[in-house]
Amino acid sequence: MTDLLFEIGTEEIPAGYLTSALKQMEMLFAEYAKKHRLESHSLSSTGTPRRLTLFVKGLTHRQESVTEEIPGPAASIAFDKEGNPTKAGLGFAKSQGVGVTDLCIKTTQKGEYCFAIKKIEGQETLYLLPEILTEIIKNISFPKSMKWKGNKLFFARPIRSLLAIFGDRVVPLEMNGIKADKFTFGHPFLSGKRIEISHADWNLYQRLLNQEKVVVDMNERRETLRTKITQLMT
């Protein structure tokens, strides 16, 4: 099990868009992870007007291998009376990329049919993540979206950076000419520093951003503002 840290760095998104966008990130990741046979312990998200961040705890290293049974022609067509495969049976096996020994006969409601037994080996998660993360970016919806020069993507505001780390490895993701890396950025006015995140660690990510004047946790920002307002009123 390995953790994933994914951040979409943008120009300033309206604050009212954040909560919905972050919930969608979690829902979309869960949907596409299930589609790719990937499991994880938990999902969490947070953000600021200049970043949407998803953290996946305990993501499997490799998708689960599965065995599929592909229905083919009727058994009487796929095999002769001696049980040898016919041209139809051989053609079916070839079309499914399996050998004759991977064909079997099963009884169905329509009678006996030939099936191809295919074992699909699981792929490494690192190489499935580019597709999953790309789909997340494409499918987050906002009350209003825009398209900016040099790309066909619609998003709330132009995307300027992508941080995507699986364990300590950069996810090989590229979108609209932007390659994912291990870097995020401090507060644009109080810091502006380029920050390297060595590995996918939620606490490390928040701590390094805090050092550069970014309170990335939305609840923490809310409580800080509430406390300061209360102090001013008393």
Tab-separated table of C-alpha atoms in Angstrom, residues 10-19 48-50 52 142-144 156-157:
chain	number	residue	atom	x	y	z
A	10	THR	CA	-4.514	27.191	-10.543
A	11	GLU	CA	-5.098	30.880	-10.827
A	12	GLU	CA	-7.490	32.102	-8.148
A	13	ILE	CA	-10.729	30.093	-8.070
A	14	PRO	CA	-13.805	31.678	-6.424
A	15	ALA	CA	-13.944	30.461	-2.821
A	16	GLY	CA	-17.547	29.340	-3.256
A	17	TYR	CA	-16.466	26.741	-5.808
A	18	LEU	CA	-14.042	24.897	-3.535
A	19	THR	CA	-16.235	22.651	-1.382
A	48	THR	CA	-7.311	27.060	-1.274
A	49	PRO	CA	-8.392	29.357	-4.103
A	50	ARG	CA	-5.088	28.498	-5.823
A	52	LEU	CA	-7.257	21.681	-5.147
A	142	PHE	CA	-18.010	24.326	-11.709
A	143	PRO	CA	-20.848	26.880	-11.750
A	144	LYS	CA	-18.845	28.657	-14.453
A	156	ALA	CA	-12.800	27.189	-13.235
A	157	ARG	CA	-9.517	29.041	-13.771
